[in-house]
Amino acid sequence: MQSEISRRTLLQASGAMAASALGLAATSAQAAENNSAGSRPIKGNINQSVVHWCFKKYWDIEKTAQVASQLGMKSVELTPAENWKTLKQHGLTCAIASSHGFKVGFNNPDNWDQCIEILRKRIDECAAGGVKNVITFTGMRDGISDDEGARNCVAGLKKIIGYAEKNKVNLCLEMLNSRDSSHPMKGHPGYQGDHTEYCIDIIKQVGSERMKLLFDIYHVQIMDGDVIRRLHEHKDYIGHVHTAGNPGRGELDMKQEINYPPIMQALLDIGYQGFVGQEFIPTRDPYQGLQEAVVLCDV
């Protein structure tokens, strides 16, 4: 009887040790995966960038550049020209420069002088600093019909696009969602350029190789969906890409609905060589969330 009990006890102990070992191995594997972007070179087929405003609460420009470099990213974007020297010290660029903001845009002729003045200055800075893209916007509706707003955008952008051409800088018109009203940076109720094809039509009418679309996957998903098909349809007009999880504009994790790896593969399939800016608002540890996003998009 004592022998039987001893044998049974030994088997139970062995099973417990094996289960513990398996659990430890699984934990170690998960930890390795979570830390992979910081410990190994990424493939780099997708040129990844971090959008500074999302992480400004946590990191200054020096720290942001350090993190971007550590994670194998190539850019910190939408940061002022005075920060570009810091980026260069870390081997980084600014993938796209900011400009006049989304509330004031080319859909209203009263705003043209202001927008053009800011864009000319930004184009000059980009030409001098080796930055290839500047963001621009339609502006808010404010009682302007969509047809009139589109006509005004075309006419206004034609007044500055020649200057962009001369300096070899792209103007990237961003489509934004007008549906989410929960947070001032998660959605923009009243924004006129709130559909992909609306913005594409404006771009086509401006008629310049320097006039492009900023394809924000998060905003497109909310308003239009069918992301991969739209990437293929509008491949010739895409100048820059942004990411975020939907709903909530949080991390690119399993709590949101967008399947990012096949979207990144679609960008490679269409021959896209521009940047993908990680533009999510952190809801947890910012480094971990950014690291996970880099690995996820590294197809």
PDB file of C-alpha atoms in Angstrom:
ATOM      1  CA  MET A   1       0.000   0.000   0.000  1.00  0.00           C
ATOM      2  CA  GLN A   2       2.822   2.389   0.904  1.00  0.00           C
ATOM      3  CA  SER A   3       4.543   1.634  -2.417  1.00  0.00           C
ATOM      4  CA  GLU A   4       1.342   2.381  -4.345  1.00  0.00           C
ATOM      5  CA  ILE A   5       0.871   5.702  -2.549  1.00  0.00           C
ATOM      6  CA  SER A   6       4.490   6.659  -3.183  1.00  0.00           C
ATOM      7  CA  ARG A   7       4.177   5.861  -6.873  1.00  0.00           C
ATOM      8  CA  ARG A   8       0.939   7.831  -7.145  1.00  0.00           C
ATOM      9  CA  THR A   9       2.492  10.797  -5.329  1.00  0.00           C
ATOM     10  CA  LEU A  10       5.519  10.686  -7.626  1.00  0.00           C
ATOM     11  CA  LEU A  11       3.312  10.672 -10.736  1.00  0.00           C
ATOM     12  CA  GLN A  12       1.261  13.584  -9.444  1.00  0.00           C
ATOM     13  CA  ALA A  13       4.397  15.558  -8.646  1.00  0.00           C
ATOM     14  CA  SER A  14       5.850  14.837 -12.068  1.00  0.00           C
ATOM     15  CA  GLY A  15       2.636  15.988 -13.733  1.00  0.00           C
ATOM     16  CA  ALA A  16       2.637  19.177 -11.743  1.00  0.00           C
ATOM     17  CA  MET A  17       6.251  19.855 -12.676  1.00  0.00           C
ATOM     18  CA  ALA A  18       5.512  19.239 -16.367  1.00  0.00           C
ATOM     19  CA  ALA A  19       2.508  21.569 -16.301  1.00  0.00           C
ATOM     20  CA  SER A  20       4.575  24.209 -14.574  1.00  0.00           C
ATOM     21  CA  ALA A  21       7.304  23.867 -17.187  1.00  0.00           C
ATOM     22  CA  LEU A  22       4.777  24.188 -19.999  1.00  0.00           C
ATOM     23  CA  GLY A  23       3.259  27.243 -18.397  1.00  0.00           C
ATOM     24  CA  LEU A  24       6.678  28.810 -17.969  1.00  0.00           C
ATOM     25  CA  ALA A  25       7.563  28.067 -21.581  1.00  0.00           C
ATOM     26  CA  ALA A  26       4.329  29.643 -22.796  1.00  0.00           C
ATOM     27  CA  THR A  27       4.915  32.704 -20.655  1.00  0.00           C
ATOM     28  CA  SER A  28       8.482  33.007 -21.906  1.00  0.00           C
ATOM     29  CA  ALA A  29       7.347  32.670 -25.514  1.00  0.00           C
ATOM     30  CA  GLN A  30       4.751  35.373 -25.023  1.00  0.00           C
ATOM     31  CA  ALA A  31       7.292  37.638 -23.369  1.00  0.00           C
ATOM     32  CA  ALA A  32       9.709  37.079 -26.226  1.00  0.00           C
ATOM     33  CA  GLU A  33       7.014  37.939 -28.729  1.00  0.00           C
ATOM     34  CA  ASN A  34       6.033  41.072 -26.828  1.00  0.00           C
ATOM     35  CA  ASN A  35       9.649  42.226 -26.699  1.00  0.00           C
ATOM     36  CA  SER A  36      10.574  41.149 -30.223  1.00  0.00           C
ATOM     37  CA  ALA A  37      10.545  44.622 -31.783  1.00  0.00           C
ATOM     38  CA  GLY A  38      13.033  45.874 -29.245  1.00  0.00           C
ATOM     39  CA  SER A  39      15.380  42.876 -29.451  1.00  0.00           C
ATOM     40  CA  ARG A  40      15.567  42.039 -33.148  1.00  0.00           C
ATOM     41  CA  PRO A  41      15.631  43.996 -36.391  1.00  0.00           C
ATOM     42  CA  ILE A  42      12.197  44.322 -37.973  1.00  0.00           C
ATOM     43  CA  LYS A  43      11.716  43.442 -41.637  1.00  0.00           C
ATOM     44  CA  GLY A  44      11.136  47.065 -42.553  1.00  0.00           C
ATOM     45  CA  ASN A  45       9.027  46.405 -45.649  1.00  0.00           C
ATOM     46  CA  ILE A  46       6.577  48.937 -44.216  1.00  0.00           C
ATOM     47  CA  ASN A  47       8.131  52.321 -43.438  1.00  0.00           C
ATOM     48  CA  GLN A  48       6.720  53.005 -39.994  1.00  0.00           C
ATOM     49  CA  SER A  49       6.388  56.355 -38.276  1.00  0.00           C
ATOM     50  CA  VAL A  50       5.081  57.493 -34.898  1.00  0.00           C
ATOM     51  CA  VAL A  51       2.713  60.465 -34.730  1.00  0.00           C
ATOM     52  CA  HIS A  52       4.088  62.737 -32.039  1.00  0.00           C
ATOM     53  CA  TRP A  53       0.869  64.298 -30.732  1.00  0.00           C
ATOM     54  CA  CYS A  54      -0.448  60.900 -29.585  1.00  0.00           C
ATOM     55  CA  PHE A  55       2.556  60.324 -27.301  1.00  0.00           C
ATOM     56  CA  LYS A  56       3.405  63.911 -26.339  1.00  0.00           C
ATOM     57  CA  LYS A  57       1.712  63.365 -22.976  1.00  0.00           C
ATOM     58  CA  TYR A  58       4.304  60.719 -22.144  1.00  0.00           C
ATOM     59  CA  TRP A  59       7.486  61.604 -24.064  1.00  0.00           C
ATOM     60  CA  ASP A  60       9.216  64.747 -25.224  1.00  0.00           C
ATOM     61  CA  ILE A  61      10.663  64.821 -28.746  1.00  0.00           C
ATOM     62  CA  GLU A  62      14.037  63.416 -27.628  1.00  0.00           C
ATOM     63  CA  LYS A  63      12.438  60.439 -25.892  1.00  0.00           C
ATOM     64  CA  THR A  64      10.023  59.877 -28.762  1.00  0.00           C
ATOM     65  CA  ALA A  65      12.928  59.783 -31.209  1.00  0.00           C
ATOM     66  CA  GLN A  66      14.798  57.335 -28.967  1.00  0.00           C
ATOM     67  CA  VAL A  67      11.780  55.019 -28.791  1.00  0.00           C
ATOM     68  CA  ALA A  68      11.135  55.216 -32.534  1.00  0.00           C
ATOM     69  CA  SER A  69      14.747  54.372 -33.299  1.00  0.00           C
ATOM     70  CA  GLN A  70      14.793  51.510 -30.793  1.00  0.00           C
ATOM     71  CA  LEU A  71      11.679  49.980 -32.349  1.00  0.00           C
ATOM     72  CA  GLY A  72      13.068  50.172 -35.872  1.00  0.00           C
ATOM     73  CA  MET A  73      10.804  52.997 -36.990  1.00  0.00           C
ATOM     74  CA  LYS A  74      12.029  55.564 -39.504  1.00  0.00           C
ATOM     75  CA  SER A  75      10.117  58.714 -38.622  1.00  0.00           C
ATOM     76  CA  VAL A  76       8.448  60.893 -36.028  1.00  0.00           C
ATOM     77  CA  GLU A  77       5.778  62.922 -37.792  1.00  0.00           C
ATOM     78  CA  LEU A  78       3.508  65.936 -37.378  1.00  0.00           C
ATOM     79  CA  THR A  79       6.140  67.605 -35.241  1.00  0.00           C
ATOM     80  CA  PRO A  80       7.394  71.182 -35.800  1.00  0.00           C
ATOM     81  CA  ALA A  81      10.422  71.913 -37.985  1.00  0.00           C
ATOM     82  CA  GLU A  82      12.491  72.941 -34.967  1.00  0.00           C
ATOM     83  CA  ASN A  83      12.387  69.262 -33.895  1.00  0.00           C
ATOM     84  CA  TRP A  84      13.652  67.839 -37.169  1.00  0.00           C
ATOM     85  CA  LYS A  85      17.297  68.314 -36.184  1.00  0.00           C
ATOM     86  CA  THR A  86      16.697  66.060 -33.181  1.00  0.00           C
ATOM     87  CA  LEU A  87      15.140  63.440 -35.428  1.00  0.00           C
ATOM     88  CA  LYS A  88      18.141  63.493 -37.767  1.00  0.00           C
ATOM     89  CA  GLN A  89      20.443  62.903 -34.817  1.00  0.00           C
ATOM     90  CA  HIS A  90      18.623  59.609 -34.307  1.00  0.00           C
ATOM     91  CA  GLY A  91      18.657  58.682 -37.994  1.00  0.00           C
ATOM     92  CA  LEU A  92      14.990  59.595 -38.413  1.00  0.00           C
ATOM     93  CA  THR A  93      12.957  61.845 -40.668  1.00  0.00           C
ATOM     94  CA  CYS A  94       9.585  63.579 -40.378  1.00  0.00           C
ATOM     95  CA  ALA A  95       7.295  61.662 -42.738  1.00  0.00           C
ATOM     96  CA  ILE A  96       4.679  64.414 -42.953  1.00  0.00           C
ATOM     97  CA  ALA A  97       4.550  67.983 -41.651  1.00  0.00           C
ATOM     98  CA  SER A  98       1.573  69.666 -39.999  1.00  0.00           C
ATOM     99  CA  SER A  99      -0.086  72.792 -41.391  1.00  0.00           C
ATOM    100  CA  HIS A 100      -3.315  74.742 -40.897  1.00  0.00           C
ATOM    101  CA  GLY A 101      -5.388  72.236 -38.929  1.00  0.00           C
ATOM    102  CA  PHE A 102      -8.617  70.486 -39.859  1.00  0.00           C
ATOM    103  CA  LYS A 103     -11.116  73.130 -38.716  1.00  0.00           C
ATOM    104  CA  VAL A 104      -9.960  75.766 -41.208  1.00  0.00           C
ATOM    105  CA  GLY A 105      -9.572  74.518 -44.769  1.00  0.00           C
ATOM    106  CA  PHE A 106      -9.969  75.182 -48.471  1.00  0.00           C
ATOM    107  CA  ASN A 107     -13.733  74.614 -48.649  1.00  0.00           C
ATOM    108  CA  ASN A 108     -14.242  78.236 -47.557  1.00  0.00           C
ATOM    109  CA  PRO A 109     -12.569  80.950 -49.697  1.00  0.00           C
ATOM    110  CA  ASP A 110     -12.400  83.174 -46.613  1.00  0.00           C
ATOM    111  CA  ASN A 111      -9.736  80.762 -45.318  1.00  0.00           C
ATOM    112  CA  TRP A 112      -7.598  80.570 -48.450  1.00  0.00           C
ATOM    113  CA  ASP A 113      -5.117  83.302 -47.561  1.00  0.00           C
ATOM    114  CA  GLN A 114      -4.496  81.843 -44.116  1.00  0.00           C
ATOM    115  CA  CYS A 115      -4.128  78.278 -45.390  1.00  0.00           C
ATOM    116  CA  ILE A 116      -1.882  79.262 -48.284  1.00  0.00           C
ATOM    117  CA  GLU A 117       0.370  81.378 -46.083  1.00  0.00           C
ATOM    118  CA  ILE A 118       0.872  78.483 -43.648  1.00  0.00           C
ATOM    119  CA  LEU A 119       1.361  75.946 -46.424  1.00  0.00           C
ATOM    120  CA  ARG A 120       3.941  78.091 -48.224  1.00  0.00           C
ATOM    121  CA  LYS A 121       5.953  78.373 -45.016  1.00  0.00           C
ATOM    122  CA  ARG A 122       5.673  74.651 -44.366  1.00  0.00           C
ATOM    123  CA  ILE A 123       6.624  73.774 -47.954  1.00  0.00           C
ATOM    124  CA  ASP A 124       9.731  75.940 -47.589  1.00  0.00           C
ATOM    125  CA  GLU A 125      10.651  74.140 -44.368  1.00  0.00           C
ATOM    126  CA  CYS A 126      10.065  70.756 -45.961  1.00  0.00           C
ATOM    127  CA  ALA A 127      12.162  71.594 -49.017  1.00  0.00           C
ATOM    128  CA  ALA A 128      15.014  72.714 -46.769  1.00  0.00           C
ATOM    129  CA  GLY A 129      14.665  69.778 -44.355  1.00  0.00           C
ATOM    130  CA  GLY A 130      14.143  66.955 -46.815  1.00  0.00           C
ATOM    131  CA  VAL A 131      10.542  66.301 -45.738  1.00  0.00           C
ATOM    132  CA  LYS A 132       8.336  65.072 -48.563  1.00  0.00           C
ATOM    133  CA  ASN A 133       4.760  65.623 -47.364  1.00  0.00           C
ATOM    134  CA  VAL A 134       2.572  68.338 -45.828  1.00  0.00           C
ATOM    135  CA  ILE A 135      -0.920  67.684 -44.494  1.00  0.00           C
ATOM    136  CA  THR A 136      -3.952  69.722 -45.593  1.00  0.00           C
ATOM    137  CA  PHE A 137      -7.710  69.627 -44.964  1.00  0.00           C
ATOM    138  CA  THR A 138     -11.078  70.545 -46.441  1.00  0.00           C
ATOM    139  CA  GLY A 139     -12.248  72.314 -43.277  1.00  0.00           C
ATOM    140  CA  MET A 140     -15.646  72.206 -41.559  1.00  0.00           C
ATOM    141  CA  ARG A 141     -18.937  72.481 -43.461  1.00  0.00           C
ATOM    142  CA  ASP A 142     -20.333  75.478 -41.582  1.00  0.00           C
ATOM    143  CA  GLY A 143     -23.344  75.652 -43.904  1.00  0.00           C
ATOM    144  CA  ILE A 144     -21.362  75.062 -47.113  1.00  0.00           C
ATOM    145  CA  SER A 145     -22.866  72.390 -49.362  1.00  0.00           C
ATOM    146  CA  ASP A 146     -20.701  69.440 -50.344  1.00  0.00           C
ATOM    147  CA  ASP A 147     -20.700  70.436 -54.008  1.00  0.00           C
ATOM    148  CA  GLU A 148     -19.700  74.007 -53.233  1.00  0.00           C
ATOM    149  CA  GLY A 149     -17.115  72.850 -50.729  1.00  0.00           C
ATOM    150  CA  ALA A 150     -15.515  70.551 -53.294  1.00  0.00           C
ATOM    151  CA  ARG A 151     -15.408  73.318 -55.929  1.00  0.00           C
ATOM    152  CA  ASN A 152     -13.842  75.692 -53.424  1.00  0.00           C
ATOM    153  CA  CYS A 153     -11.256  73.118 -52.381  1.00  0.00           C
ATOM    154  CA  VAL A 154     -10.219  72.508 -55.976  1.00  0.00           C
ATOM    155  CA  ALA A 155      -9.945  76.233 -56.728  1.00  0.00           C
ATOM    156  CA  GLY A 156      -8.080  76.999 -53.503  1.00  0.00           C
ATOM    157  CA  LEU A 157      -5.639  74.090 -53.730  1.00  0.00           C
ATOM    158  CA  LYS A 158      -4.797  75.049 -57.304  1.00  0.00           C
ATOM    159  CA  LYS A 159      -3.465  78.334 -55.927  1.00  0.00           C
ATOM    160  CA  ILE A 160      -0.760  76.540 -53.898  1.00  0.00           C
ATOM    161  CA  ILE A 161      -0.132  73.258 -55.692  1.00  0.00           C
ATOM    162  CA  GLY A 162       2.235  74.886 -58.195  1.00  0.00           C
ATOM    163  CA  TYR A 163       4.452  75.993 -55.306  1.00  0.00           C
ATOM    164  CA  ALA A 164       4.436  72.443 -53.951  1.00  0.00           C
ATOM    165  CA  GLU A 165       5.390  71.122 -57.393  1.00  0.00           C
ATOM    166  CA  LYS A 166       8.264  73.605 -57.671  1.00  0.00           C
ATOM    167  CA  ASN A 167       9.637  72.463 -54.316  1.00  0.00           C
ATOM    168  CA  LYS A 168       8.913  68.749 -54.887  1.00  0.00           C
ATOM    169  CA  VAL A 169       6.669  68.475 -51.834  1.00  0.00           C
ATOM    170  CA  ASN A 170       3.342  66.586 -51.731  1.00  0.00           C
ATOM    171  CA  LEU A 171       0.150  68.066 -50.299  1.00  0.00           C
ATOM    172  CA  CYS A 172      -1.789  65.268 -48.586  1.00  0.00           C
ATOM    173  CA  LEU A 173      -5.517  65.913 -48.135  1.00  0.00           C
ATOM    174  CA  GLU A 174      -6.819  63.979 -45.149  1.00  0.00           C
ATOM    175  CA  MET A 175     -10.211  62.307 -45.012  1.00  0.00           C
ATOM    176  CA  LEU A 176     -11.593  62.373 -41.433  1.00  0.00           C
ATOM    177  CA  ASN A 177     -14.596  60.692 -39.861  1.00  0.00           C
ATOM    178  CA  SER A 178     -17.512  62.900 -38.829  1.00  0.00           C
ATOM    179  CA  ARG A 179     -19.364  60.125 -36.989  1.00  0.00           C
ATOM    180  CA  ASP A 180     -17.561  59.779 -33.647  1.00  0.00           C
ATOM    181  CA  SER A 181     -18.485  62.622 -31.308  1.00  0.00           C
ATOM    182  CA  SER A 182     -17.065  61.070 -28.133  1.00  0.00           C
ATOM    183  CA  HIS A 183     -13.722  62.906 -28.146  1.00  0.00           C
ATOM    184  CA  PRO A 184     -12.305  65.887 -30.103  1.00  0.00           C
ATOM    185  CA  MET A 185      -9.560  63.731 -31.633  1.00  0.00           C
ATOM    186  CA  LYS A 186     -11.527  60.526 -32.194  1.00  0.00           C
ATOM    187  CA  GLY A 187     -13.988  62.076 -34.634  1.00  0.00           C
ATOM    188  CA  HIS A 188     -14.734  65.426 -36.233  1.00  0.00           C
ATOM    189  CA  PRO A 189     -18.481  66.084 -36.623  1.00  0.00           C
ATOM    190  CA  GLY A 190     -19.053  68.687 -39.321  1.00  0.00           C
ATOM    191  CA  TYR A 191     -15.833  68.000 -41.241  1.00  0.00           C
ATOM    192  CA  GLN A 192     -16.574  68.207 -44.954  1.00  0.00           C
ATOM    193  CA  GLY A 193     -14.055  65.734 -46.371  1.00  0.00           C
ATOM    194  CA  ASP A 194     -15.542  62.797 -44.490  1.00  0.00           C
ATOM    195  CA  HIS A 195     -15.641  60.241 -47.319  1.00  0.00           C
ATOM    196  CA  THR A 196     -12.765  58.740 -49.258  1.00  0.00           C
ATOM    197  CA  GLU A 197     -14.220  59.248 -52.718  1.00  0.00           C
ATOM    198  CA  TYR A 198     -15.175  62.858 -51.951  1.00  0.00           C
ATOM    199  CA  CYS A 199     -11.519  63.638 -51.234  1.00  0.00           C
ATOM    200  CA  ILE A 200     -10.287  61.553 -54.167  1.00  0.00           C
ATOM    201  CA  ASP A 201     -12.548  63.521 -56.531  1.00  0.00           C
ATOM    202  CA  ILE A 202     -11.058  66.809 -55.270  1.00  0.00           C
ATOM    203  CA  ILE A 203      -7.542  65.426 -55.741  1.00  0.00           C
ATOM    204  CA  LYS A 204      -8.287  64.294 -59.286  1.00  0.00           C
ATOM    205  CA  GLN A 205      -9.693  67.706 -60.194  1.00  0.00           C
ATOM    206  CA  VAL A 206      -6.645  69.523 -58.815  1.00  0.00           C
ATOM    207  CA  GLY A 207      -4.776  67.404 -61.337  1.00  0.00           C
ATOM    208  CA  SER A 208      -1.235  67.302 -59.970  1.00  0.00           C
ATOM    209  CA  GLU A 209       1.112  64.445 -59.120  1.00  0.00           C
ATOM    210  CA  ARG A 210       1.900  66.399 -55.946  1.00  0.00           C
ATOM    211  CA  MET A 211      -1.726  66.317 -54.742  1.00  0.00           C
ATOM    212  CA  LYS A 212      -2.289  63.157 -52.683  1.00  0.00           C
ATOM    213  CA  LEU A 213      -4.646  61.513 -50.189  1.00  0.00           C
ATOM    214  CA  LEU A 214      -3.802  60.885 -46.567  1.00  0.00           C
ATOM    215  CA  PHE A 215      -5.478  57.490 -46.191  1.00  0.00           C
ATOM    216  CA  ASP A 216      -6.261  57.161 -42.489  1.00  0.00           C
ATOM    217  CA  ILE A 217      -7.347  53.542 -42.018  1.00  0.00           C
ATOM    218  CA  TYR A 218      -9.186  54.330 -38.781  1.00  0.00           C
ATOM    219  CA  HIS A 219     -11.269  57.114 -40.343  1.00  0.00           C
ATOM    220  CA  VAL A 220     -11.890  55.187 -43.563  1.00  0.00           C
ATOM    221  CA  GLN A 221     -13.086  52.164 -41.595  1.00  0.00           C
ATOM    222  CA  ILE A 222     -15.646  54.255 -39.715  1.00  0.00           C
ATOM    223  CA  MET A 223     -17.072  56.123 -42.703  1.00  0.00           C
ATOM    224  CA  ASP A 224     -16.573  53.851 -45.707  1.00  0.00           C
ATOM    225  CA  GLY A 225     -15.054  50.477 -44.801  1.00  0.00           C
ATOM    226  CA  ASP A 226     -13.893  48.081 -47.535  1.00  0.00           C
ATOM    227  CA  VAL A 227     -10.368  49.257 -46.775  1.00  0.00           C
ATOM    228  CA  ILE A 228      -8.314  46.860 -48.894  1.00  0.00           C
ATOM    229  CA  ARG A 229     -10.444  47.343 -52.003  1.00  0.00           C
ATOM    230  CA  ARG A 230     -10.179  51.117 -51.605  1.00  0.00           C
ATOM    231  CA  LEU A 231      -6.416  50.904 -51.281  1.00  0.00           C
ATOM    232  CA  HIS A 232      -6.269  49.095 -54.603  1.00  0.00           C
ATOM    233  CA  GLU A 233      -8.740  51.472 -56.272  1.00  0.00           C
ATOM    234  CA  HIS A 234      -6.936  54.627 -55.163  1.00  0.00           C
ATOM    235  CA  LYS A 235      -3.337  53.408 -55.131  1.00  0.00           C
ATOM    236  CA  ASP A 236      -2.133  56.158 -57.472  1.00  0.00           C
ATOM    237  CA  TYR A 237      -3.350  58.896 -55.115  1.00  0.00           C
ATOM    238  CA  ILE A 238      -2.205  57.648 -51.708  1.00  0.00           C
ATOM    239  CA  GLY A 239       0.560  59.803 -50.277  1.00  0.00           C
ATOM    240  CA  HIS A 240       0.503  58.827 -46.615  1.00  0.00           C
ATOM    241  CA  VAL A 241      -1.251  56.324 -44.303  1.00  0.00           C
ATOM    242  CA  HIS A 242      -2.349  56.459 -40.657  1.00  0.00           C
ATOM    243  CA  THR A 243      -3.457  53.729 -38.258  1.00  0.00           C
ATOM    244  CA  ALA A 244      -5.507  53.348 -35.061  1.00  0.00           C
ATOM    245  CA  GLY A 245      -7.837  50.779 -33.556  1.00  0.00           C
ATOM    246  CA  ASN A 246     -11.584  51.085 -34.048  1.00  0.00           C
ATOM    247  CA  PRO A 247     -13.714  51.767 -32.100  1.00  0.00           C
ATOM    248  CA  GLY A 248     -11.943  54.132 -29.732  1.00  0.00           C
ATOM    249  CA  ARG A 249      -8.789  55.124 -31.641  1.00  0.00           C
ATOM    250  CA  GLY A 250      -6.765  53.012 -29.226  1.00  0.00           C
ATOM    251  CA  GLU A 251      -4.095  50.413 -29.735  1.00  0.00           C
ATOM    252  CA  LEU A 252      -4.030  47.988 -32.668  1.00  0.00           C
ATOM    253  CA  ASP A 253      -4.906  45.071 -30.392  1.00  0.00           C
ATOM    254  CA  MET A 254      -7.517  42.318 -30.103  1.00  0.00           C
ATOM    255  CA  LYS A 255     -10.061  44.696 -28.561  1.00  0.00           C
ATOM    256  CA  GLN A 256     -10.697  46.453 -31.888  1.00  0.00           C
ATOM    257  CA  GLU A 257     -12.062  45.362 -35.259  1.00  0.00           C
ATOM    258  CA  ILE A 258      -9.460  46.277 -37.905  1.00  0.00           C
ATOM    259  CA  ASN A 259      -7.267  43.417 -39.143  1.00  0.00           C
ATOM    260  CA  TYR A 260      -4.020  45.243 -39.795  1.00  0.00           C
ATOM    261  CA  PRO A 261      -1.606  42.611 -41.212  1.00  0.00           C
ATOM    262  CA  PRO A 262      -3.574  41.992 -44.450  1.00  0.00           C
ATOM    263  CA  ILE A 263      -4.042  45.745 -44.853  1.00  0.00           C
ATOM    264  CA  MET A 264      -0.278  46.221 -44.577  1.00  0.00           C
ATOM    265  CA  GLN A 265       0.186  43.414 -47.105  1.00  0.00           C
ATOM    266  CA  ALA A 266      -2.233  45.197 -49.429  1.00  0.00           C
ATOM    267  CA  LEU A 267      -0.032  48.297 -49.218  1.00  0.00           C
ATOM    268  CA  LEU A 268       2.933  46.197 -50.333  1.00  0.00           C
ATOM    269  CA  ASP A 269       0.815  44.600 -53.080  1.00  0.00           C
ATOM    270  CA  ILE A 270      -0.053  47.991 -54.590  1.00  0.00           C
ATOM    271  CA  GLY A 271       3.565  49.093 -54.476  1.00  0.00           C
ATOM    272  CA  TYR A 272       3.102  51.718 -51.775  1.00  0.00           C
ATOM    273  CA  GLN A 273       6.497  53.024 -50.656  1.00  0.00           C
ATOM    274  CA  GLY A 274       5.428  55.843 -48.355  1.00  0.00           C
ATOM    275  CA  PHE A 275       5.060  55.876 -44.595  1.00  0.00           C
ATOM    276  CA  VAL A 276       2.525  54.348 -42.219  1.00  0.00           C
ATOM    277  CA  GLY A 277       2.066  56.587 -39.181  1.00  0.00           C
ATOM    278  CA  GLN A 278       0.994  54.964 -35.897  1.00  0.00           C
ATOM    279  CA  GLU A 279      -1.641  57.465 -34.739  1.00  0.00           C
ATOM    280  CA  PHE A 280      -3.478  55.735 -31.916  1.00  0.00           C
ATOM    281  CA  ILE A 281      -4.215  57.261 -28.511  1.00  0.00           C
ATOM    282  CA  PRO A 282      -2.627  55.040 -25.825  1.00  0.00           C
ATOM    283  CA  THR A 283      -4.967  53.537 -23.238  1.00  0.00           C
ATOM    284  CA  ARG A 284      -2.235  51.607 -21.394  1.00  0.00           C
ATOM    285  CA  ASP A 285       1.560  51.514 -21.346  1.00  0.00           C
ATOM    286  CA  PRO A 286       2.515  53.640 -24.386  1.00  0.00           C
ATOM    287  CA  TYR A 287       5.768  51.825 -25.145  1.00  0.00           C
ATOM    288  CA  GLN A 288       4.170  48.391 -25.060  1.00  0.00           C
ATOM    289  CA  GLY A 289       1.271  49.514 -27.246  1.00  0.00           C
ATOM    290  CA  LEU A 290       3.591  51.095 -29.804  1.00  0.00           C
ATOM    291  CA  GLN A 291       5.879  48.073 -29.785  1.00  0.00           C
ATOM    292  CA  GLU A 292       2.939  45.749 -30.430  1.00  0.00           C
ATOM    293  CA  ALA A 293       1.712  47.972 -33.281  1.00  0.00           C
ATOM    294  CA  VAL A 294       5.156  47.973 -34.929  1.00  0.00           C
ATOM    295  CA  VAL A 295       5.360  44.170 -34.809  1.00  0.00           C
ATOM    296  CA  LEU A 296       1.789  43.755 -36.056  1.00  0.00           C
ATOM    297  CA  CYS A 297       2.368  46.001 -39.077  1.00  0.00           C
ATOM    298  CA  ASP A 298       5.777  44.523 -39.890  1.00  0.00           C
ATOM    299  CA  VAL A 299       4.671  42.202 -42.698  1.00  0.00           C
TER     300      VAL A 299
END
